[in-house]
Coordinates of C-alpha atoms and ligand atoms in Angstrom, one line a residue:
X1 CA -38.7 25.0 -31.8
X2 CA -36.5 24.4 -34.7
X3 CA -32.9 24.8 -35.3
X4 CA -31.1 25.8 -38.0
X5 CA -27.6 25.2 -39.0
X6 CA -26.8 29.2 -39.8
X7 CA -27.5 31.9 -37.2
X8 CA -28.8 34.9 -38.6
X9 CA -27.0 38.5 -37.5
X10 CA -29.6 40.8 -35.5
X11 CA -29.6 43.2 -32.8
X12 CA -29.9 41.6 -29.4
X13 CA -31.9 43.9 -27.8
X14 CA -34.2 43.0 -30.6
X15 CA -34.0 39.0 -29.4
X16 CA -34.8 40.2 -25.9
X17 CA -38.1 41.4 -27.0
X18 CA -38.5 38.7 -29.2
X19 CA -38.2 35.9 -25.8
X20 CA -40.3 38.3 -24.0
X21 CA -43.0 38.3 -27.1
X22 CA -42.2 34.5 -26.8
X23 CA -43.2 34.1 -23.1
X24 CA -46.9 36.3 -23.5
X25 CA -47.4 33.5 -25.9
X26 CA -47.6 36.4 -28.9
X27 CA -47.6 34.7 -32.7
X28 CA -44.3 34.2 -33.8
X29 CA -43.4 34.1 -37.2
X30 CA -40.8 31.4 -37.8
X31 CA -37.5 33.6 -37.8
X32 CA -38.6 35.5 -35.1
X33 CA -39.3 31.9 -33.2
X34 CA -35.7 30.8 -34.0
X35 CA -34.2 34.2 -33.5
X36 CA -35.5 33.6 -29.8
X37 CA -34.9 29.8 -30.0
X38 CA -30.7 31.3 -30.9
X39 CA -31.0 33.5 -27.9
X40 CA -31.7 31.4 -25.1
X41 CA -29.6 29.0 -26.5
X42 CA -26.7 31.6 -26.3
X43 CA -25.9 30.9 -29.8
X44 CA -27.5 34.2 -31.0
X45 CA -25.1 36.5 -33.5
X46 CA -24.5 40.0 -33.7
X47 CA -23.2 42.3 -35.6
X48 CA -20.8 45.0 -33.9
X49 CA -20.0 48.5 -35.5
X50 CA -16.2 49.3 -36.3
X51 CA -15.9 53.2 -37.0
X52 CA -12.0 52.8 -37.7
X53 CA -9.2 50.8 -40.2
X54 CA -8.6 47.9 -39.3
X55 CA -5.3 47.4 -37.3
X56 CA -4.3 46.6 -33.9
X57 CA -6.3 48.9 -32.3
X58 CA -9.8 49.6 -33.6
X59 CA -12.6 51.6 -32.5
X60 CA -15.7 49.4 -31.7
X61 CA -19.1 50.6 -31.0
X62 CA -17.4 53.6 -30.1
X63 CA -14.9 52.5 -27.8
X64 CA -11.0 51.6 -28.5
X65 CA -10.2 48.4 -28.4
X66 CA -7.1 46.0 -28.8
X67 CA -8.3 43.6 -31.8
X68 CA -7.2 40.1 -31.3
X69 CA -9.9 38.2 -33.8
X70 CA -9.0 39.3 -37.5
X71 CA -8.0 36.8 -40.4
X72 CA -5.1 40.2 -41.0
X73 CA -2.0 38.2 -39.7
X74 CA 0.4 40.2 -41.5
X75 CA -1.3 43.1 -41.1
X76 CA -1.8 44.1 -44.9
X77 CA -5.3 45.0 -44.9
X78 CA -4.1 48.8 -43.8
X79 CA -0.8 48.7 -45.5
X80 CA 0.6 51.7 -47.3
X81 CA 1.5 50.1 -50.3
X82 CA -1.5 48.2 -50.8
X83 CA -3.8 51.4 -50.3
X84 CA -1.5 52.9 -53.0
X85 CA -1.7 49.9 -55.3
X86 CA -5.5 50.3 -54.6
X87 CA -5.7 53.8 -54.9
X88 CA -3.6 53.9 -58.1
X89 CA -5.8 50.6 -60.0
X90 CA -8.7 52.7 -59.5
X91 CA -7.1 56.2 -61.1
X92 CA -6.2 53.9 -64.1
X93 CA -8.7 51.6 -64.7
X94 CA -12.1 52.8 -62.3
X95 CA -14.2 51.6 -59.6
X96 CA -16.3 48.7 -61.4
X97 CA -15.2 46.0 -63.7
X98 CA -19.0 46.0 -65.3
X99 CA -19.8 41.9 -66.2
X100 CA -18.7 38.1 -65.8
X101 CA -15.4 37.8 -67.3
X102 CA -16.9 35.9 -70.1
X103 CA -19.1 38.4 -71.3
X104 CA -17.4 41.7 -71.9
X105 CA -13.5 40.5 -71.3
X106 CA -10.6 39.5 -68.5
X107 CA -9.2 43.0 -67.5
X108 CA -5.1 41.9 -68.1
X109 CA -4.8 42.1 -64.0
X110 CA -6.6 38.8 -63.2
X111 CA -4.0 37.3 -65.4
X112 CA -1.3 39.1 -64.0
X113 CA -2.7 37.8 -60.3
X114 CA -3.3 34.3 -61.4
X115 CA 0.2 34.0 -63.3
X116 CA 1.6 35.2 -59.6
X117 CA -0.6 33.1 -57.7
X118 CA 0.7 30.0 -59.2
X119 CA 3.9 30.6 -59.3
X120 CA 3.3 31.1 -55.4
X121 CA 1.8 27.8 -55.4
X122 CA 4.2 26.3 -57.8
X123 CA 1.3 24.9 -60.0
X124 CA 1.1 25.4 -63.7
X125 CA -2.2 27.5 -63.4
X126 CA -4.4 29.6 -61.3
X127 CA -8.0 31.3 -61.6
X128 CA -9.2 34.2 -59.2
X129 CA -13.0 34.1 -57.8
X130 CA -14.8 36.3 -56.0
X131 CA -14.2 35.0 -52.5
X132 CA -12.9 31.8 -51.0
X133 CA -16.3 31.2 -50.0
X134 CA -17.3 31.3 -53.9
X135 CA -14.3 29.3 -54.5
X136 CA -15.2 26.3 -52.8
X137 CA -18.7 26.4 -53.9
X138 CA -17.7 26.7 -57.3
X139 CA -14.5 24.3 -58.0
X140 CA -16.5 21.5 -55.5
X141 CA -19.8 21.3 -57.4
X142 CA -17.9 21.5 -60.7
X143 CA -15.6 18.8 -60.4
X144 CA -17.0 16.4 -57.9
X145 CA -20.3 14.5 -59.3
X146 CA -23.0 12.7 -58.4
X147 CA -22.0 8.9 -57.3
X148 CA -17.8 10.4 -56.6
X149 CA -17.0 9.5 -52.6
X150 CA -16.0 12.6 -50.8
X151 CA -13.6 12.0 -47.3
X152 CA -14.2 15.3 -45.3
X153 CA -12.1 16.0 -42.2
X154 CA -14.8 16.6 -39.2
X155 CA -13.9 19.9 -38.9
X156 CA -13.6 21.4 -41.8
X157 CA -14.9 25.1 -42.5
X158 CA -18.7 25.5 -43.3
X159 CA -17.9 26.8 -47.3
X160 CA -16.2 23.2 -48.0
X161 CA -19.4 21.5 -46.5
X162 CA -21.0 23.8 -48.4
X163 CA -19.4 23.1 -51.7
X164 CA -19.9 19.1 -51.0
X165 CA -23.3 19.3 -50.8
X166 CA -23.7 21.2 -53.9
X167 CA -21.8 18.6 -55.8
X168 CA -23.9 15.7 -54.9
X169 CA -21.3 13.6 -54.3
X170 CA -21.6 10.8 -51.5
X171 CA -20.6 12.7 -48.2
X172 CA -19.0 11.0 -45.1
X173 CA -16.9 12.6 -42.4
X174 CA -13.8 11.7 -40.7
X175 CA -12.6 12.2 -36.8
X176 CA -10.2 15.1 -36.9
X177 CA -7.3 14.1 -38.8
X178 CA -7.8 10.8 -38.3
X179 CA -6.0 8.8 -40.6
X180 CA -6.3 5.1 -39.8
X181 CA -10.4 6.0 -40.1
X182 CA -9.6 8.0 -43.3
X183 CA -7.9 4.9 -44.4
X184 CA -10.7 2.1 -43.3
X185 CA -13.2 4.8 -45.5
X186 CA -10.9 4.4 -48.6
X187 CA -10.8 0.6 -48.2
X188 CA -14.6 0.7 -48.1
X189 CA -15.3 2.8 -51.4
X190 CA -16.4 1.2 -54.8
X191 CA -13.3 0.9 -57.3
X192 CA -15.1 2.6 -59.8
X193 CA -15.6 5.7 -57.9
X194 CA -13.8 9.2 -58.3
X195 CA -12.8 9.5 -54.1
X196 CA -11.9 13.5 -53.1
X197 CA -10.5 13.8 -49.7
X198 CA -11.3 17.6 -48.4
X199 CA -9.5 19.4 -46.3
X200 CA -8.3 22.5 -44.6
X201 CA -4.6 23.1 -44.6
X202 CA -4.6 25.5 -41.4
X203 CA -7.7 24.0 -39.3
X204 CA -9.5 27.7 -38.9
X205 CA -10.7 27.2 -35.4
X206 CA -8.2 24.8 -33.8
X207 CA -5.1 26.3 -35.6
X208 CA -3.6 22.8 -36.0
X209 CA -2.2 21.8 -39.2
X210 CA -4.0 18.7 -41.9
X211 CA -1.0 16.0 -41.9
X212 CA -0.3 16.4 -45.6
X213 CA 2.9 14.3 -45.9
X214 CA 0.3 11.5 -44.6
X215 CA -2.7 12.3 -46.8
X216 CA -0.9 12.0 -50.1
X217 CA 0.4 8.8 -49.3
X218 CA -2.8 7.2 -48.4
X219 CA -4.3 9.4 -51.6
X220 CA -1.6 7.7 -54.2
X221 CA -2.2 4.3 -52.4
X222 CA -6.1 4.5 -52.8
X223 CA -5.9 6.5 -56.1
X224 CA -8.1 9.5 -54.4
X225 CA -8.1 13.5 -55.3
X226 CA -6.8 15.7 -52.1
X227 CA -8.7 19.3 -51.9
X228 CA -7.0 21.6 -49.8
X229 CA -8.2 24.7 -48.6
X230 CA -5.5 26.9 -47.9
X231 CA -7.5 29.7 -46.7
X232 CA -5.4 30.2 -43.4
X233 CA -2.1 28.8 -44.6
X234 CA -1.3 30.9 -47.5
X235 CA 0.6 34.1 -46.5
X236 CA 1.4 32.4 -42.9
X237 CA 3.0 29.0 -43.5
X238 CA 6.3 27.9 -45.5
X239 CA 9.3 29.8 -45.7
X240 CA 7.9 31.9 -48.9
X241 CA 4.3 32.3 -47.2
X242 CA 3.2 29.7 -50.0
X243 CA 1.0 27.7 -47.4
X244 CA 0.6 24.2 -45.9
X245 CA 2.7 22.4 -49.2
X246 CA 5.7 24.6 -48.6
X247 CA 5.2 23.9 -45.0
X248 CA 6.1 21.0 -45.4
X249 CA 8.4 21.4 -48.2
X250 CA 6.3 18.9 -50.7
X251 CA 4.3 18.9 -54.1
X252 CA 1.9 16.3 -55.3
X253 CA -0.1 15.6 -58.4
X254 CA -2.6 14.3 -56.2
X255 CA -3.5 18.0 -54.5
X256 CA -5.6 20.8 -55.7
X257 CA -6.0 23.9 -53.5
X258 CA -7.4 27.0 -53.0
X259 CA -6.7 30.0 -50.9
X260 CA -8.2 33.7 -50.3
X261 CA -6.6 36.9 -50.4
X262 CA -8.9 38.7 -47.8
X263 CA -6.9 37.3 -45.0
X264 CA -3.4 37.2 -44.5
X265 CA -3.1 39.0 -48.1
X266 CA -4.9 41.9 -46.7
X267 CA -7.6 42.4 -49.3
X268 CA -10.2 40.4 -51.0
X269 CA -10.9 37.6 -53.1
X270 CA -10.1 33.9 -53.3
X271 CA -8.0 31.7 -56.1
X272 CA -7.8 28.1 -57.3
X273 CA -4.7 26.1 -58.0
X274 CA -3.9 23.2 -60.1
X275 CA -3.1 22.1 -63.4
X276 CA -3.5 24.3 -66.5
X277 CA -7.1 21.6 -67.4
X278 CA -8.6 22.1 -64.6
X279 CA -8.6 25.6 -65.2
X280 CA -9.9 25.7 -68.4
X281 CA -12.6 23.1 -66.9
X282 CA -13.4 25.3 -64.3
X283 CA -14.0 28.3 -66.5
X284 CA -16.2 26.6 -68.5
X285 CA -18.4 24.4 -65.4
X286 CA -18.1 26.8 -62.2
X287 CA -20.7 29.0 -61.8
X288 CA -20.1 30.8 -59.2
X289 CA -16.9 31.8 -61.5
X290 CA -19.3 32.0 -64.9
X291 CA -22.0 33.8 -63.6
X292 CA -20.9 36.8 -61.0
X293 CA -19.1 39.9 -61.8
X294 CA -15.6 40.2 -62.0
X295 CA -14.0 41.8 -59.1
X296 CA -13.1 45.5 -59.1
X297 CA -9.3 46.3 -60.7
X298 CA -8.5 47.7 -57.4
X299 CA -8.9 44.5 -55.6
X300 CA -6.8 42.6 -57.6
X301 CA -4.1 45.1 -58.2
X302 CA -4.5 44.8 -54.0
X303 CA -3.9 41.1 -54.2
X304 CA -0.9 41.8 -56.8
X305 CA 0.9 44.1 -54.2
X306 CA -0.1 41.8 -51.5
X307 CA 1.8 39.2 -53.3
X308 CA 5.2 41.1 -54.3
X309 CA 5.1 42.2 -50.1
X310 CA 5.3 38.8 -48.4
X311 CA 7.9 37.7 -51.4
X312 CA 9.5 40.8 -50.5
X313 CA 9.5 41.0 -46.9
X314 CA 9.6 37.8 -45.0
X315 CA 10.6 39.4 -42.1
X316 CA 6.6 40.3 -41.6
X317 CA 6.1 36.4 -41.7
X318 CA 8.7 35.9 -39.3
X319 CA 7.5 38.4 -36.5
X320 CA 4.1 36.7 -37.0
X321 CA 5.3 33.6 -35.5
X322 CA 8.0 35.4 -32.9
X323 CA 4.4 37.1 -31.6
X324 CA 2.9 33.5 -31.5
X325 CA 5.7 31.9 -29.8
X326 CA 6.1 34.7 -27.6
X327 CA 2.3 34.2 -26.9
X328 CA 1.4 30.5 -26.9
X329 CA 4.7 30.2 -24.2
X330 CA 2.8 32.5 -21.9
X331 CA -0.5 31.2 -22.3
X332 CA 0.3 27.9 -21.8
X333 CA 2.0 28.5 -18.6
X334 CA -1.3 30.3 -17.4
X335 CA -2.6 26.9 -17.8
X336 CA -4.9 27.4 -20.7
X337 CA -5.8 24.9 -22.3
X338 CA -5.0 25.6 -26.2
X339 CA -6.3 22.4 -28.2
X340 CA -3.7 21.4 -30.5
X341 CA -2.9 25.2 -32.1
X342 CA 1.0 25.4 -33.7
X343 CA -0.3 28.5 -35.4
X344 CA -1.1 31.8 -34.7
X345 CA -4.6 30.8 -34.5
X346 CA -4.6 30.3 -30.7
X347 CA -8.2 28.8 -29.4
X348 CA -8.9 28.7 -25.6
X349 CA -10.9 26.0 -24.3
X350 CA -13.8 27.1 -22.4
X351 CA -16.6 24.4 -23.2
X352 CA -20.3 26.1 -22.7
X353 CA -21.5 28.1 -25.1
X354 CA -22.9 31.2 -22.3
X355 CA -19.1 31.0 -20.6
X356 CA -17.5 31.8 -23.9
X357 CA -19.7 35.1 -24.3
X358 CA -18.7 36.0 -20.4
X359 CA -15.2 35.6 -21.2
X360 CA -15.2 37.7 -24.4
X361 CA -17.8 40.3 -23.0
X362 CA -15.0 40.5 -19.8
X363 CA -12.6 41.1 -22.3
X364 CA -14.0 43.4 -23.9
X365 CA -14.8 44.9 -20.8
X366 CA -11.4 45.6 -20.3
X367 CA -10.8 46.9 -24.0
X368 CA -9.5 43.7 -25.7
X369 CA -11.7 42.0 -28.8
X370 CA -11.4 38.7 -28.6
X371 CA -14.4 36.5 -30.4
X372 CA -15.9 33.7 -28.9
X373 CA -16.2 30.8 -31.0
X374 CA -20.0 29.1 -30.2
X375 CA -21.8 25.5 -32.2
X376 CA -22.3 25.2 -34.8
X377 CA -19.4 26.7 -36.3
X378 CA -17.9 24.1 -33.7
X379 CA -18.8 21.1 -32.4
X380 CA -21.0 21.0 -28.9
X381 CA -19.5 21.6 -25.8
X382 CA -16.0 23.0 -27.5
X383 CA -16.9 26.5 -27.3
X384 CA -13.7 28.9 -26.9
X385 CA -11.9 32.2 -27.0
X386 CA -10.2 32.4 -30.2
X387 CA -7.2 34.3 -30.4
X388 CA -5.3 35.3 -34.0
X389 CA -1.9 37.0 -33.7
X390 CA -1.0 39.4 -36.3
X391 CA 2.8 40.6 -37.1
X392 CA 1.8 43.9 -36.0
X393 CA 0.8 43.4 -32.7
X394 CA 3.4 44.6 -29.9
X395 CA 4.9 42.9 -27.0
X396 CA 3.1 45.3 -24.5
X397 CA -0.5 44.3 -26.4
X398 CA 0.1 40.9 -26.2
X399 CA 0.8 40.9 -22.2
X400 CA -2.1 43.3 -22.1
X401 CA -4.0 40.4 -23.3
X402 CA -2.4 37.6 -21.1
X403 CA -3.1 39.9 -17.9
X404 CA -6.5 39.7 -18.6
X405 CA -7.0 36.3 -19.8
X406 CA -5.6 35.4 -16.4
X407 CA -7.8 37.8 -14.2
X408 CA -10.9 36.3 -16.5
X409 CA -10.1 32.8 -16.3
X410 CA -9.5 32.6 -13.1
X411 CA -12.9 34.9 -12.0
X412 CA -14.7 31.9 -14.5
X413 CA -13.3 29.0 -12.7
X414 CA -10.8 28.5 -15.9
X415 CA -7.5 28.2 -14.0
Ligands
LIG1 C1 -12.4 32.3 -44.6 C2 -12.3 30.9 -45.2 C3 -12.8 30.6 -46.5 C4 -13.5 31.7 -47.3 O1 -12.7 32.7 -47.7 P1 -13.3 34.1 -48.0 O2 -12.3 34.7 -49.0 O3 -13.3 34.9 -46.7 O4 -14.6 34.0 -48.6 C5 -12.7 29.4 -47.0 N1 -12.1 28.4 -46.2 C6 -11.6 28.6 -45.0 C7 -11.0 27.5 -44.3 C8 -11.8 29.9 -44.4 O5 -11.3 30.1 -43.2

């Protein structure tokens, strides 16, 4: 049977007549033969129904549930001044915004959001896409080329792998932020080519952090490009929420990043930031920029409140991480086994693939989401529980949680 890197979303029931279909020796057409290869491998997806907003609670096929698996850290996606900048964007200026940006015109507001967006970031310029995803797919291909050396970080998230292999460029990976391997790659590349290292500020599935301070000192000593993808980082890290840079309290020529408002900004879209030619270069060579519709005033008026909110109100950053150290402290002393997290990305090491589905489905047995993390979105025999923290969760949800982490873990031979 074959495998594929993406798992498709279907119904599971569906899969279990599928294997059975599989066993009479029935014809399979080739997704229904990987759909059953996915299920008995345990790496089958589905989609769940959510009949509620999207807060700490949520109602999930039905039944409430404490939700600890959303991207929402600050808890902005249900926010009342976001659903009135929302609301109010669409009174003014209506639901659709109708072609490419190029075509029929740059409603003022993407300006407005990309003027804020680099102040956040403190680069001269910024330019909105239509989804992080779309980001990397877009600014990769457009400004790496055929024969350039790209440095990846093994575990960086699927839409940067994606964007590589777009561009062409020569791909090799490096161990987890590994820098004396990083190092021994740079020494091997051709003087005359154009070296990107890529890689995630906030590490989405270990919730560690990319040693930047590190990076741009073997970038300006091996004249290399960093990418980062600050997709996690922006909203959560640095004392104004401005990411993994103001984490550490640095700037370098040598970075370009990008970053998403659907997650800890609550709403939707994704941004690029760098210097004021880049920009322009972008607008002219990234096609995932070029040719999709502009998103819908609402959103970025959304994004624009988002923004004014965390520069606002700190204080929702700073019960963020009083929830995660609250939480890690007590984990920990369960005796989880939490990788290498200093975030409120919290992964617990499980290892097998059908374990990881026990543990969430006990969970969620006991009305808590929490996601199980399977290959290939990471690497074989890591599988985990995935925790994210938001701002708005409460103490008595969190020890909720920790209750039945340790009930479950210890039923699964964890602790
Ligand atoms: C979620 C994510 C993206 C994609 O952002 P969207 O706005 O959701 O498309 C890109 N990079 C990383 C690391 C992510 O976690």
């Amino acid at each position: 049977m074959s495998r594929s890197f993406d798992a498709p979303f279907v119904d599971s029931n569906e899969a279990d007549i599928l294997s059975n279909a599989l066993k009479k020796g029935e014809k399979m057409t080739r997704e229904k033969d990987e759909l059953a290869w996915l299920k008995a491998e345990h790496h089958l997806r589905t989609l769940r129904r959510v009949s509620s907003p999207t807060s700490t609670t949520i109602e999930l096929e039905g039944k409430k549930v404490l939700l600890f698996c959303s991207n929402n850290y600050l808890g902005l996606a249900n926010h009342p001044l976001l659903k009135k900048a929302a609301i109010s964007a669409v009174e003014t200026w209506g639901v659709g915004s109708g072609a490419s940006r190029l075509i029929s015109g740059s409603l003022h507001l993407n300006q407005k959001l990309e003027e804020k967006l680099a102040q956040l970031k403190c680069t001269e310029a910024a330019l909105v896409f239509n989804s992080g995803y779309t980001t990397n797919l877009g600014v990769l291909s457009a400004i790496i080329q055929k024969g350039d050396l790209i440095l990846a970080d093994r575990l960086n998230h699927a839409s940067l792998i994606d964007g590589c292999r777009l561009s062409r460029g020569t791909f090799r990976v490096y161990r987890h932020k590994d820098m004396a391997q990083l190092e021994k790659l740079l020494k091997q590349r051709k003087t005359s080519q154009q070296t990107f290292i890529v890689t995630d500020g906030l590490f989405s599935m270990d919730g560690d952090i990319a040693p930047l301070p590190e990076l741009v000192d073997l970038a300006e000593r091996y004249d290399a490009t960093i990418y980062l993808d600050d997709a996690h980082a922006t909203g959560v890290l640095g004392e104004h929420g401005g990411g993994s840079l103001d984490h550490f309290q640095m700037t370098s020529p040598r970075i370009i990043q990008m970053g998403t408002l659907s997650k800890a900004l609550g709403g939707f879209g994704g941004f690029f930031c760098g210097r004021r030619s880049l920009v322009d270069y972008l607008v002219n060579k990234a096609r995932p920029f070029i040719y999709t519709t502009a998103l819908p005033p609402s959103v970025l008026a959304t994004g624009l409140a988002a923004l004014d909110l965390i520069e606002k109100e700190p204080q929702i950053r700073e019960q963020l991480w009083k929830n995660r150290a609250y939480f890690h402290k007590k984990l920990r002393a369960l005796g989880f086994d939490t990788f290498e997290s200093e975030t409120p990305i919290i992964p617990i090491r499980v290892g097998e693939s059908d374990k990881a589905l026990a543990f969430s489905e006990y969970l969620l047995d006991h009305g808590l989401f929490v996601q199980a993390i399977r290959p290939p979105t990471v690497p074989e025999g890591t599988a985990r529980l995935r925790v994210t923290l938001m701002a708005t969760h409460r103490l008595e949800e969190m020890d909720t949680l920790l209750t039945q982490l340790e009930a479950g873990g210890k039923a699964l031979g964890l602790l």
